[in-house]
Short mmCIF file of C-alpha atoms and ligand atoms in Angstrom, two decimals:
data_model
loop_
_atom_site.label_atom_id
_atom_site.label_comp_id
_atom_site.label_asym_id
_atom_site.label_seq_id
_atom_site.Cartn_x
_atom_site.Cartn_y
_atom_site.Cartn_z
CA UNK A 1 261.19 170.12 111.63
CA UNK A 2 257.61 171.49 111.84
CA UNK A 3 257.31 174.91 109.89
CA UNK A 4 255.69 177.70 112.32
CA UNK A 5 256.33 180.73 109.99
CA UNK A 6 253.47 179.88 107.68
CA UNK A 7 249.85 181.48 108.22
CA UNK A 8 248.19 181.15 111.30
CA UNK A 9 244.67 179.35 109.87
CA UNK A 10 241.55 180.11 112.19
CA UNK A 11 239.51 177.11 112.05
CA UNK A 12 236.29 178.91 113.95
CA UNK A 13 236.46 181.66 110.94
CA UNK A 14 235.94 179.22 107.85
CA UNK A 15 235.97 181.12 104.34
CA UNK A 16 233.83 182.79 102.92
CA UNK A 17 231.12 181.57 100.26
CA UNK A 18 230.90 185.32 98.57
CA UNK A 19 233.62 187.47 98.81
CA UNK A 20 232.87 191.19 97.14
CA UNK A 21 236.38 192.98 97.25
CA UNK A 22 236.56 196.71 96.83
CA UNK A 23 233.75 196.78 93.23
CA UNK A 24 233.72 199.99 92.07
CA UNK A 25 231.48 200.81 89.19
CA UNK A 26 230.88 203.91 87.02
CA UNK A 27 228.08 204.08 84.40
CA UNK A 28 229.41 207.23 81.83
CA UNK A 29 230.97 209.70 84.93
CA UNK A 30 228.40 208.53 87.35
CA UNK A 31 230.07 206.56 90.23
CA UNK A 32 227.36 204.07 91.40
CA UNK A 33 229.59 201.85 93.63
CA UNK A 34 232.71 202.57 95.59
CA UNK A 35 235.01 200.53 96.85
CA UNK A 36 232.10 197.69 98.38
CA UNK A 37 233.57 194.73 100.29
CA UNK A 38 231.64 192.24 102.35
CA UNK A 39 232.05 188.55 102.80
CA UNK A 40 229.33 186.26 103.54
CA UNK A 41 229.80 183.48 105.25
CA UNK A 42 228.43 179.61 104.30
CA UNK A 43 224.35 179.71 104.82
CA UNK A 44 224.50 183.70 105.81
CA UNK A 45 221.40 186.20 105.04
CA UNK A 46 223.01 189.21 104.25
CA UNK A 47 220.73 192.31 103.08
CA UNK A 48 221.66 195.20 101.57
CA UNK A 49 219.54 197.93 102.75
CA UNK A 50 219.72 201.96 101.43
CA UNK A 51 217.43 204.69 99.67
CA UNK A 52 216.40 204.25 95.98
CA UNK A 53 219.56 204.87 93.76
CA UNK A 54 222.18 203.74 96.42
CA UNK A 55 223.71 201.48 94.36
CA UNK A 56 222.01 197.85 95.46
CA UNK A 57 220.68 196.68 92.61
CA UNK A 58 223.92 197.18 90.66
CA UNK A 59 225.75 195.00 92.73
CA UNK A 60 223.82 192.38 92.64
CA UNK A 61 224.29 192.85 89.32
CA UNK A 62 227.77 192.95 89.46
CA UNK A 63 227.96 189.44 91.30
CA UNK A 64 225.24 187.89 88.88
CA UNK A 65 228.00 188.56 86.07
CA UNK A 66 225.33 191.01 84.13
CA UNK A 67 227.55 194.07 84.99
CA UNK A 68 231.34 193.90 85.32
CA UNK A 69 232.81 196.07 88.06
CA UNK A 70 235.22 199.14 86.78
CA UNK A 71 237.72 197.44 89.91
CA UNK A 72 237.77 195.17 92.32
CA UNK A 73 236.30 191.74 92.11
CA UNK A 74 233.75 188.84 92.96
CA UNK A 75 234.74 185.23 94.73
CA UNK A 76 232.62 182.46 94.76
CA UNK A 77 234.26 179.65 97.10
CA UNK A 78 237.60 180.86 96.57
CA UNK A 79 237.13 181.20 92.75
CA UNK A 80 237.66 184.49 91.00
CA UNK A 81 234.40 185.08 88.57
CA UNK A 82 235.72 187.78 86.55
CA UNK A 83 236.27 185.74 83.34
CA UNK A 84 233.11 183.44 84.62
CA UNK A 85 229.79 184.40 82.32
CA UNK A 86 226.40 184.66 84.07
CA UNK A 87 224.91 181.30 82.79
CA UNK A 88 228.48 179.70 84.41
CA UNK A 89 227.77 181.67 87.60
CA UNK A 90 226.50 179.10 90.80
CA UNK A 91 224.33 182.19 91.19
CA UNK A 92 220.55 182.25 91.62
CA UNK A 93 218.64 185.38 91.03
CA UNK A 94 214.88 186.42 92.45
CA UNK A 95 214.28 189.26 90.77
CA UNK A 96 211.64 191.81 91.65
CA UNK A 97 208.97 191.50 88.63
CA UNK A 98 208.84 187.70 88.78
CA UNK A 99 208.97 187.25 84.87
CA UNK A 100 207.37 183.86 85.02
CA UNK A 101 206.27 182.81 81.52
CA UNK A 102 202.79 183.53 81.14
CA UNK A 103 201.78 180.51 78.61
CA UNK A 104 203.32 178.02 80.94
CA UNK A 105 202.18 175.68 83.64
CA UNK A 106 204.13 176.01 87.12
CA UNK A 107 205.76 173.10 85.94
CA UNK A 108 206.79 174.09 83.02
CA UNK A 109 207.75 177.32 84.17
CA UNK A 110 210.11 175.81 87.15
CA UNK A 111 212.20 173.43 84.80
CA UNK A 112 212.48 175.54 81.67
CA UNK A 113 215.99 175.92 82.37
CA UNK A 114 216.79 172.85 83.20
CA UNK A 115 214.72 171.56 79.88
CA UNK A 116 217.18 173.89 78.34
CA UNK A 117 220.26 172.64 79.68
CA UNK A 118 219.42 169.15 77.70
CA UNK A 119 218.81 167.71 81.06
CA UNK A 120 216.95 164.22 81.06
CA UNK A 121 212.80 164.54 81.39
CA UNK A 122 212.84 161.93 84.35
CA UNK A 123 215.63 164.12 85.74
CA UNK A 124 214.14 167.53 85.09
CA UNK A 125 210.56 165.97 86.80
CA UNK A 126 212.11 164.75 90.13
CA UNK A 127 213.84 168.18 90.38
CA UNK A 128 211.17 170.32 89.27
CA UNK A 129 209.42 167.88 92.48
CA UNK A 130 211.22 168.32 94.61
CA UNK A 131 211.22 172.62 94.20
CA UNK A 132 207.80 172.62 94.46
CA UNK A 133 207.85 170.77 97.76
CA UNK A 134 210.04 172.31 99.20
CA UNK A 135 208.34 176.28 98.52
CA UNK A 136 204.75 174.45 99.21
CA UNK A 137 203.39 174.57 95.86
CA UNK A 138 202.15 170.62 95.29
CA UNK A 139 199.56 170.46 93.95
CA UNK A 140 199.46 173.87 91.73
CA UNK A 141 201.57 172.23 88.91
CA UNK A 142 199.44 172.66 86.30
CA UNK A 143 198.06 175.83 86.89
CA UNK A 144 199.17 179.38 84.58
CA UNK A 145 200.39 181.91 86.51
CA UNK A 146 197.47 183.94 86.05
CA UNK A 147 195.49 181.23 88.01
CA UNK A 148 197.90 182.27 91.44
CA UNK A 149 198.10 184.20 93.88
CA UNK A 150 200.44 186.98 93.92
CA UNK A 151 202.13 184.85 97.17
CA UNK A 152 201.83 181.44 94.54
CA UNK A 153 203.83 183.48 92.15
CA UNK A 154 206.66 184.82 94.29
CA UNK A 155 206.81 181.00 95.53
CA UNK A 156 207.16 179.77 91.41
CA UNK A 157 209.58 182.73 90.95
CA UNK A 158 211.83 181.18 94.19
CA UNK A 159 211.12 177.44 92.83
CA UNK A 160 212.26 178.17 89.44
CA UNK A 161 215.92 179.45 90.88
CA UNK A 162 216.19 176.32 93.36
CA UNK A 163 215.79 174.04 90.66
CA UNK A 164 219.42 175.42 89.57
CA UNK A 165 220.66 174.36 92.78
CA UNK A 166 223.17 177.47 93.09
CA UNK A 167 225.53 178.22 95.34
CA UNK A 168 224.61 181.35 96.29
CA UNK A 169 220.89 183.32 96.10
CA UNK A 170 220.60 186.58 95.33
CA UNK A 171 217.12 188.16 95.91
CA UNK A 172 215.99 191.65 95.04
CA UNK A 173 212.93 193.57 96.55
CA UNK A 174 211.58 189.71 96.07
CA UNK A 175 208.21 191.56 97.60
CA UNK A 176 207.59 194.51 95.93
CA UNK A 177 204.63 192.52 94.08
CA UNK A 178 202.83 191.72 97.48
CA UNK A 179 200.40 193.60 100.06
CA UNK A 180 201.76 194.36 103.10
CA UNK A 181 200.05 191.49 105.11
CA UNK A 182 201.33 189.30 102.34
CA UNK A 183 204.55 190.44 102.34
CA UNK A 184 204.78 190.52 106.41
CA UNK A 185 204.24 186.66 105.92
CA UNK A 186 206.23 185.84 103.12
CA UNK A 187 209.07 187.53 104.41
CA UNK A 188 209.62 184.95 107.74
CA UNK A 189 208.02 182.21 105.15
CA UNK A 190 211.28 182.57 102.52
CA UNK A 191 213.53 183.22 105.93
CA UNK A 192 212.85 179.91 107.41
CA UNK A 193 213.08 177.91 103.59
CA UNK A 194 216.75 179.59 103.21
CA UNK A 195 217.62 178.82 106.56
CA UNK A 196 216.58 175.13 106.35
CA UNK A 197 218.23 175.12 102.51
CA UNK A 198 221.73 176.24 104.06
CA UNK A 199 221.72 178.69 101.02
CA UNK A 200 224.16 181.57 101.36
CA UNK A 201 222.06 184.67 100.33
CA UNK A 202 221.71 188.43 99.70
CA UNK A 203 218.76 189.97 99.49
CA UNK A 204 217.94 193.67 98.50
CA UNK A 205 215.61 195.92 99.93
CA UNK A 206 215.07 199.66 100.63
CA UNK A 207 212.43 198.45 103.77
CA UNK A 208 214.12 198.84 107.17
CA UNK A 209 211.56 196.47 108.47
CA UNK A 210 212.03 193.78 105.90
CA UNK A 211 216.09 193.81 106.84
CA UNK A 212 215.71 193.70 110.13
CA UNK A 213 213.34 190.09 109.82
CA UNK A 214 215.18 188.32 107.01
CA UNK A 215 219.11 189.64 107.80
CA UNK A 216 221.59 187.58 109.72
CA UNK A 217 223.29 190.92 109.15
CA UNK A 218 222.52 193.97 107.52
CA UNK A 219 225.05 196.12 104.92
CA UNK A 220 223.32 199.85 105.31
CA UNK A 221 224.39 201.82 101.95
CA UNK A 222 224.50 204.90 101.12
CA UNK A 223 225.16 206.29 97.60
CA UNK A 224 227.37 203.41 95.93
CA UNK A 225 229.55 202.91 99.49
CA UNK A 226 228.23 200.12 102.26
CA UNK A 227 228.28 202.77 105.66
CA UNK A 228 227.78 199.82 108.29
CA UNK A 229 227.71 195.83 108.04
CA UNK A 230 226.69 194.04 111.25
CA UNK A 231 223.90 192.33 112.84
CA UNK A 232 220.37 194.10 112.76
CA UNK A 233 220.67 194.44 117.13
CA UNK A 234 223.77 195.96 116.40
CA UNK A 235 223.26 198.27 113.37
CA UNK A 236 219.90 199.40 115.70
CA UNK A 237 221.50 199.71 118.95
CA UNK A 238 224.92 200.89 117.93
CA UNK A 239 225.15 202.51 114.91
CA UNK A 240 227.86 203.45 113.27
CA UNK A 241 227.49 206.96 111.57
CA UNK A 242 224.70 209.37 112.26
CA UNK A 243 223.28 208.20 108.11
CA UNK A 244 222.30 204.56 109.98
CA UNK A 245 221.07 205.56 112.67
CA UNK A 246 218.70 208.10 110.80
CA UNK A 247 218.10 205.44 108.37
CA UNK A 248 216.72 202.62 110.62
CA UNK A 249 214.32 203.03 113.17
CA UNK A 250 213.18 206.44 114.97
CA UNK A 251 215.93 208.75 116.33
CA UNK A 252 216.18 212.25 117.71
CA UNK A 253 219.31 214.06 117.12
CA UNK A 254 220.70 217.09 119.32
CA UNK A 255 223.40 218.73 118.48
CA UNK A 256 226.42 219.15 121.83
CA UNK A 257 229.97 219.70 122.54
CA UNK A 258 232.27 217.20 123.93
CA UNK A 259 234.76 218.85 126.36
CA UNK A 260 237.25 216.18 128.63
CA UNK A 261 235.83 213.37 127.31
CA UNK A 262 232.21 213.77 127.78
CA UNK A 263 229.18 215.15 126.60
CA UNK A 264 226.09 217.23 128.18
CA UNK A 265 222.87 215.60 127.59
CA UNK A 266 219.64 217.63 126.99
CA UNK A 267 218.53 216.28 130.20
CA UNK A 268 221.56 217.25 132.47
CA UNK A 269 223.24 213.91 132.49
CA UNK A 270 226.77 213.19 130.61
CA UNK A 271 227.51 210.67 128.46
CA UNK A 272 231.34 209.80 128.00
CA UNK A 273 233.10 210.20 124.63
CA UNK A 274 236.59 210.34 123.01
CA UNK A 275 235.37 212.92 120.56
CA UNK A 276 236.14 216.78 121.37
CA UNK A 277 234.10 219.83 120.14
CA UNK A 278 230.92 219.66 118.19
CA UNK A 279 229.22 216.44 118.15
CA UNK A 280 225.78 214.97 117.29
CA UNK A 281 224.12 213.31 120.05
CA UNK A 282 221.54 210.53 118.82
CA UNK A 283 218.90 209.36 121.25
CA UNK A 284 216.55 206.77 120.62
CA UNK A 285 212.83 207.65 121.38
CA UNK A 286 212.30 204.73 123.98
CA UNK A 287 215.10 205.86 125.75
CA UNK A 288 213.35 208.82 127.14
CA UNK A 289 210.74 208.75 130.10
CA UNK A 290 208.18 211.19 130.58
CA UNK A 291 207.66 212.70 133.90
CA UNK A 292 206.04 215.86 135.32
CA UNK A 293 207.15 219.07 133.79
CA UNK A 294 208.20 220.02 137.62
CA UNK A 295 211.70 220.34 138.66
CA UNK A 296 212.80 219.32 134.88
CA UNK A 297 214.93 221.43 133.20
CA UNK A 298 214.14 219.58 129.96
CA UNK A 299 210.32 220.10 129.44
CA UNK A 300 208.16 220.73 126.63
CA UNK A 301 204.55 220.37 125.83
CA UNK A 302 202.71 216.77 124.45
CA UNK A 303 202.11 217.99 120.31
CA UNK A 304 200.42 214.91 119.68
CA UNK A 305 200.14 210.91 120.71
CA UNK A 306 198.83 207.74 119.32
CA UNK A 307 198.76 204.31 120.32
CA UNK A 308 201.08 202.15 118.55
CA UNK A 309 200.42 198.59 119.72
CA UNK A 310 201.44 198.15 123.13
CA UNK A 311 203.29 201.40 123.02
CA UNK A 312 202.53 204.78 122.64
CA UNK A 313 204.43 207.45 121.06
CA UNK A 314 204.74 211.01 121.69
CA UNK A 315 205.59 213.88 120.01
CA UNK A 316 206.62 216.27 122.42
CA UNK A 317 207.59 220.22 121.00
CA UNK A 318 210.51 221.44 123.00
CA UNK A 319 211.53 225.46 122.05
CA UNK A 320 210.27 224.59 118.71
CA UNK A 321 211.88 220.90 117.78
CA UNK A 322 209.59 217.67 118.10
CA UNK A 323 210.68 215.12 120.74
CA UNK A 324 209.79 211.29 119.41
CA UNK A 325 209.16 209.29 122.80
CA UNK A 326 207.79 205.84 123.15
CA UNK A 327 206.30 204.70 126.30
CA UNK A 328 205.06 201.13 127.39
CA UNK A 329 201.41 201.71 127.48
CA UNK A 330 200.94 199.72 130.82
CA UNK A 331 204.06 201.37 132.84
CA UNK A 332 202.14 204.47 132.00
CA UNK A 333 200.80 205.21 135.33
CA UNK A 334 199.30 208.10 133.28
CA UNK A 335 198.38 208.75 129.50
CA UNK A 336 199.42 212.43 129.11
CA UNK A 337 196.78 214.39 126.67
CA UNK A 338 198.33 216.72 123.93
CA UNK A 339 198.71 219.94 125.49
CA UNK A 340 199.67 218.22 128.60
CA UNK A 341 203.64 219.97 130.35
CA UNK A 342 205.76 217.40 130.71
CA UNK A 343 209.07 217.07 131.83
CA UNK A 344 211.62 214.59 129.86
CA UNK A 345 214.64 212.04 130.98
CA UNK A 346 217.45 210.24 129.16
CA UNK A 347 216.94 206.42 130.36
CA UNK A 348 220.34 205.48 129.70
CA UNK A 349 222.90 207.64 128.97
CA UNK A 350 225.42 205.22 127.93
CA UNK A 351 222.67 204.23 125.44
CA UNK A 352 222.90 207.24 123.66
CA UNK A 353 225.16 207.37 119.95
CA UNK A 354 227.70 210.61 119.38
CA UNK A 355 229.01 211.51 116.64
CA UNK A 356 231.35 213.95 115.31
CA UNK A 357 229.84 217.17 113.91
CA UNK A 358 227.00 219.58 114.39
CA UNK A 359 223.75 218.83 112.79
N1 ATP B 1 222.32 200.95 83.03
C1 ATP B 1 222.49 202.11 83.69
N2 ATP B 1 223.00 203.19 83.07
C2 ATP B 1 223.20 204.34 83.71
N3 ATP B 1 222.90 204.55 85.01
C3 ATP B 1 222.39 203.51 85.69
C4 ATP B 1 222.14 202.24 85.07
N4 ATP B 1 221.62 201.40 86.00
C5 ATP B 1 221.54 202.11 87.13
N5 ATP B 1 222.00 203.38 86.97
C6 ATP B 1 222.09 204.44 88.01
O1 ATP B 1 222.85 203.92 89.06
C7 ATP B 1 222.35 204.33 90.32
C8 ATP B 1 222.07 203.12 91.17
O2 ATP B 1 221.04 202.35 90.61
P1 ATP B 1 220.52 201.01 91.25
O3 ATP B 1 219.50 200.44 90.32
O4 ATP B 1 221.68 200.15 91.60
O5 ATP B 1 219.84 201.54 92.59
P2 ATP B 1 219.00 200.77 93.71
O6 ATP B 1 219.70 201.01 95.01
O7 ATP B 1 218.78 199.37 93.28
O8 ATP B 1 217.63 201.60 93.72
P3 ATP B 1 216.08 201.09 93.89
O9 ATP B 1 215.87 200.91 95.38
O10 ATP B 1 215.29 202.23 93.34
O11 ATP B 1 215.92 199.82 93.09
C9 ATP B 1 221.12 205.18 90.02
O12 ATP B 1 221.51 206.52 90.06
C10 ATP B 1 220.74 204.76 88.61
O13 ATP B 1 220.10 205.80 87.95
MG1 MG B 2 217.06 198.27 92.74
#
């Protein structure tokens, strides 16, 4: 007789590679972490993203092995790590200061652990290859790192950890090092190499517009708890708490009251809502329009403007607060000058993010 009390198993929600369940960490009576879970799934980008001192560094700490969480605990396919040390980890680390060895060649530098791991020299060489191949470096192997670029580095730095062949990658503010051109074309660069490696990754950075290129999803933290994990359309569009949507991307916030289940807008339109008395309303700055100041009820004057790209964004002073606003340059039938009256409306209301509270 077939046995249909056992778990149901979902065969389109496979497990996960990484599995961080509820870590808390304290260092002395400082709690860093608190209660962090997230699962990444089999060739996932996941970044964590939050201010200096949130707490992201020290997690990837924690799954490396060189910290031990306080509670809670790390999985690796299934596989609890807690007794595993960090040289038994299948974990590859990118850390920000590359460390490369100065008085080695690339080479050299790429299969030192290997070398160290009393692996075979024909082995270590058609590893140590194929690394360098694969982050576009052929050619370079006998340079120093003081004969590369700061890119060429970064690239060794990655090289060196592929050569391990782990199971999971775990990359922190790999950029730092790099301009910002650099860094802008680095960043698809190593997002298109992980991709094509399959490798299940997280990767660490306080730059909103880093996460939102390299992230499959996004973990937002804030101060040793993860606020919001979801896809970078989602964590922009649809925020979770009012901290997010501060946090990434430009927002205006206006503070309302919900009464039967919907909200007044600064523009005279309601937005519908299951929350009741003070609430934060959170409008994104391209979901306003400019139009004349006449017949408005929501005007203000233009404080300043600037072209950014194709768009241009206002700053428009209304009784005293600053209005962001960003405007398609060419559906601009007209630039309005600082100084200018202009009136203001709410795109789409059902755009806009409440939240409980007054600001
Ligand atoms: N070894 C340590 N001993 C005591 N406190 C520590 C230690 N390491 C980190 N901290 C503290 O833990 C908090 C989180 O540090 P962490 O390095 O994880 O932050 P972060 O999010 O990586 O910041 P950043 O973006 O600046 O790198 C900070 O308040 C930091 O001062
Ligand atoms: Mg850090």
């Amino acid at each position: 007789m077939l046995d249909t009390a056992g778990p149901m198993i979902d065969s389109n929600d496979p497990a996960p590679v990484l599995s961080i369940g509820a870590v808390s960490k304290k260092f002395d009576s400082l709690t860093v972490l608190e209660n962090c879970s997230l699962d990444v799934a089999e060739g996932e980008i996941v970044t964590l993203l939050g201010p200096s001192g949130c707490g992201k560094t020290t997690l990837l700490r924690c799954i490396a092995g060189f910290w031990d969480a306080d509670s809670g605990g790390i999985r690796i396919d299934g596989r609890d790590m807690g007794a595993v040390p960090v040289n038994r980890r299948p974990v590859g680390v990118v850390f920000q200061s590359y460390a490369l060895f100065p008085h080695m060649t690339v080479v050299q530098n790429v299969g030192y652990a290997l070398r160290m791991l009393r692996m075979p020299r024909s082995a270590v060489a058609e590893r140590v290859s194929t690394a360098l191949e694969t982050v576009s470096l052929t050619g370079l192997e006998d340079r120093y790192p003081s004969q590369l670029s700061g890119g060429q580095q970064q690239r060794v730095a990655i090289a060196r950890v592929l050569v391990m062949e782990p199971r999971v990658l775990l990359l922190d503010e790999p950029f730092n090092a790099l301009d910002a051109k650099l860094r802008g074309s680095m960043q698809v660069e190593l997002r298109q190499l992980i991709k094509k490696l399959g490798l299940t990754s997280i990767f660490v950075t306080h730059d909103q517009e880093e996460a939102l290129t390299m992230s499959d999803r996004i973990a937002v933290m804030r101060a040793g708890r993860i606020e919001q994990a979801a896809p970078p359309e989602e964590i922009f569009d649809r925020p979770a708490t009012a901290y997010v949507a501060d946090f990434i991307g430009m927002s205006n916030f206006f503070s309302g009251e919900a009464q039967a289940g919907a909200v007044l807008l600064p523009d005279g339109q309601s937005q519908s809502t299951e929350l009741q008395g003070p609430v934060k309303v959170m409008i994104r700055p391209h979901n306003i329009r400019l139009v004349d100041a006449q017949d408005q009820d929501w005007r203000g004057t233009i404080a300043f403007h600037r072209p950014v790209g194709p768009l241009i964004e206002y700053h428009v002073d209304v009784a005293g607060d600053q209005i962001k606003v960003l405007s398609m340059r060419q559906q601009q039938s007209q630039i309005y000058a600082d100084g200018a009256c202009v009136g203001l409306q709410v795109i789409d209301p059902a755009s806009c993010s409440i939240y409980p509270g007054a600001h």
